[in-house]
mmCIF file of C-alpha atoms in Angstrom:
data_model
loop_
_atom_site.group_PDB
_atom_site.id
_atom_site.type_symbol
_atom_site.label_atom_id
_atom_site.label_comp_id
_atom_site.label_asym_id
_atom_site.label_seq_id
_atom_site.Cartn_x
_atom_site.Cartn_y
_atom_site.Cartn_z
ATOM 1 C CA UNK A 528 147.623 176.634 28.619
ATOM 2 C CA UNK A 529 150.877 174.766 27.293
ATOM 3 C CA UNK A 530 150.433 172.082 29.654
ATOM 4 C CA UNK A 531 146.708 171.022 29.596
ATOM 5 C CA UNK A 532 147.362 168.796 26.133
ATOM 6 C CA UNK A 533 150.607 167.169 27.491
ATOM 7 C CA UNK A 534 148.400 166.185 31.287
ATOM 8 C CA UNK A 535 145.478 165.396 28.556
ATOM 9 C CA UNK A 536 147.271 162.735 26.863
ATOM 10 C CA UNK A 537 149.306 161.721 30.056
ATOM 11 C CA UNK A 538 145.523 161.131 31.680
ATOM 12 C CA UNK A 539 144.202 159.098 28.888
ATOM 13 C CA UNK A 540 147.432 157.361 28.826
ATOM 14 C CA UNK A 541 147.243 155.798 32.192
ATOM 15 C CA UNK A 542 143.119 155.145 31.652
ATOM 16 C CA UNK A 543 144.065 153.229 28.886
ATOM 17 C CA UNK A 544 146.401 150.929 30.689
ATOM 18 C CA UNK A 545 144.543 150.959 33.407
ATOM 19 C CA UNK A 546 141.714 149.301 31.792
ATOM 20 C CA UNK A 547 144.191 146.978 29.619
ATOM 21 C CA UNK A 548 145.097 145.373 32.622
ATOM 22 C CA UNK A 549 141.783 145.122 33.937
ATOM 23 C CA UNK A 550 140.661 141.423 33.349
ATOM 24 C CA UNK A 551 136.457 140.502 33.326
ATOM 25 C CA UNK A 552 135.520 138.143 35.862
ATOM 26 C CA UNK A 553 134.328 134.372 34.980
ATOM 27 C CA UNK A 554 130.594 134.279 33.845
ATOM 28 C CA UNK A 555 129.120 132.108 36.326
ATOM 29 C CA UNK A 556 125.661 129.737 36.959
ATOM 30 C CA UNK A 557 124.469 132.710 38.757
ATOM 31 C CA UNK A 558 125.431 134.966 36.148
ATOM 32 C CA UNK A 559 123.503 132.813 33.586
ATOM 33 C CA UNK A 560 120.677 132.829 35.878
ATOM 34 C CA UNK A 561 120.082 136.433 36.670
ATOM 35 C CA UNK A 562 120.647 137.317 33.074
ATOM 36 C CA UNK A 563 119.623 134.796 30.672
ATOM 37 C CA UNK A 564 115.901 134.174 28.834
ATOM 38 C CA UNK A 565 116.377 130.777 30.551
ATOM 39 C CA UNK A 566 113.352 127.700 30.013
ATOM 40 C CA UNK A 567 112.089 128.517 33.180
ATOM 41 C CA UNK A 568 111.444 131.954 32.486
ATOM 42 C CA UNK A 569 110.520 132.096 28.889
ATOM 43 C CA UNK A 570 107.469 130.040 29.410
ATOM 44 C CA UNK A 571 105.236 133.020 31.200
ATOM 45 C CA UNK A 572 104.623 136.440 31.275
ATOM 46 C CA UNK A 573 104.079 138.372 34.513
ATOM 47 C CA UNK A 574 100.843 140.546 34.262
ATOM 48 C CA UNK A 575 100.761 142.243 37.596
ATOM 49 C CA UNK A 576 102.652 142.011 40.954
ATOM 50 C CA UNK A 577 100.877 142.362 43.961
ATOM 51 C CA UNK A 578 103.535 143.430 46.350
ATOM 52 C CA UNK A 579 102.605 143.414 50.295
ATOM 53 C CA UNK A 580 105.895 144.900 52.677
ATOM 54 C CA UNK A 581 105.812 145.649 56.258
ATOM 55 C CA UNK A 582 109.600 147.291 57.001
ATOM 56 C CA UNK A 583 110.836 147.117 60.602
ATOM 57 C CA UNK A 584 113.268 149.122 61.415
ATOM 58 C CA UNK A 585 113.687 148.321 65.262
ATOM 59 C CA UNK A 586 115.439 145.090 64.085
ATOM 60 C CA UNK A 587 116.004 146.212 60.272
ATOM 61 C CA UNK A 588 113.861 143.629 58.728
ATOM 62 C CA UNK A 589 111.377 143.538 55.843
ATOM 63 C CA UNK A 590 108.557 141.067 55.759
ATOM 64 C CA UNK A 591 105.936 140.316 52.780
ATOM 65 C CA UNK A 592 104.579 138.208 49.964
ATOM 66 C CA UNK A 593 103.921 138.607 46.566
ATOM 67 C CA UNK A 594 100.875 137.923 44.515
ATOM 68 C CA UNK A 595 102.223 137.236 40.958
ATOM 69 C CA UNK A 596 99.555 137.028 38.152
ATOM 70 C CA UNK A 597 100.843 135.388 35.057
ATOM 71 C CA UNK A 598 99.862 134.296 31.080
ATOM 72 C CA UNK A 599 101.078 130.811 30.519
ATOM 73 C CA UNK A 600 102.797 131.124 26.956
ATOM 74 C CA UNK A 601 104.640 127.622 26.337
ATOM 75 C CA UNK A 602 103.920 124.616 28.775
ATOM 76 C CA UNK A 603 106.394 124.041 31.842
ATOM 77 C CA UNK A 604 106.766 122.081 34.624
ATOM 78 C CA UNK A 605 109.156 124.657 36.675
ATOM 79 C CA UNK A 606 109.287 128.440 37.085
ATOM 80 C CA UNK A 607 112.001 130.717 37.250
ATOM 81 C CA UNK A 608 111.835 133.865 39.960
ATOM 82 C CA UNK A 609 114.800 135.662 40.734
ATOM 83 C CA UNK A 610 114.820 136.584 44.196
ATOM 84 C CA UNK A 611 118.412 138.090 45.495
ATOM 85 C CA UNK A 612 120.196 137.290 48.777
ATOM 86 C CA UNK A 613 119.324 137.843 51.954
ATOM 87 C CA UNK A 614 115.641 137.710 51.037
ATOM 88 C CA UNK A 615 113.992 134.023 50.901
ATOM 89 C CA UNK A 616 110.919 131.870 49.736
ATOM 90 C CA UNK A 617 109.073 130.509 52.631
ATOM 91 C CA UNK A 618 106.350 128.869 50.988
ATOM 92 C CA UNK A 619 104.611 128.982 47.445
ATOM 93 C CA UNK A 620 101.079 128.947 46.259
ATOM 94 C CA UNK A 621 99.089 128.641 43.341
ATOM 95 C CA UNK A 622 95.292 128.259 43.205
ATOM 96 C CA UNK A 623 94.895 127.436 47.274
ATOM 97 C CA UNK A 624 97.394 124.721 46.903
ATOM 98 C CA UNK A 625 100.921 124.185 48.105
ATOM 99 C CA UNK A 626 104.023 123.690 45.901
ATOM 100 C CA UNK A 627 107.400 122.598 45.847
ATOM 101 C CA UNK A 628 110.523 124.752 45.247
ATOM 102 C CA UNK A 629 114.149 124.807 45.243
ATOM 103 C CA UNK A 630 116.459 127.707 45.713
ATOM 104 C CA UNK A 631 119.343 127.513 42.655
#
């Protein structure tokens, strides 16, 4: 029983230096836009997600779309929607017409 407060303060010992010399990472653009209340997503609120997946596992893909319904809060002329790597936007929609997007 002697020994478990010397190996107790020993342990916290090296956690604390361990995490002294642990340095945080550079916030990036990506970082700002995965985790910031940015312009383009500030101006709507998402209602409901309708959500359509087919998986295939022969050749482990995963195909879909996405219905997004949405209340317009602030007027905007671009829309935010974080989508993460390796999926990707083929096309986008809105009332039977086609828009324009840009992957950031």
């Amino acid at each position: 029983m002697k020994w478990v407060l010397p190996f107790l303060l020993l342990f916290l010992s090296v956690l604390t230096l361990r995490a002294a010399g642990q340095s945080n990472p550079p916030f990036t653009h990506a970082d700002t836009l995965r985790g910031s209340n940015t312009p383009w997503r500030a101006w709507w609120n998402v209602k409901y997600y309708n959500l359509h997946v087919a998986v295939h596992p022969k050749d482990s893909t995963i195909v879909g779309r996405n219905a997004i319904t949405y209340k317009v809060t602030n007027q905007a002329r671009d829309m935010q929607i974080d989508l993460q790597k390796p999926l990707h936007v083929d096309s986008v929609n809105q009332d039977g017409q086609s828009l324009n997007y840009h992957r950031d």
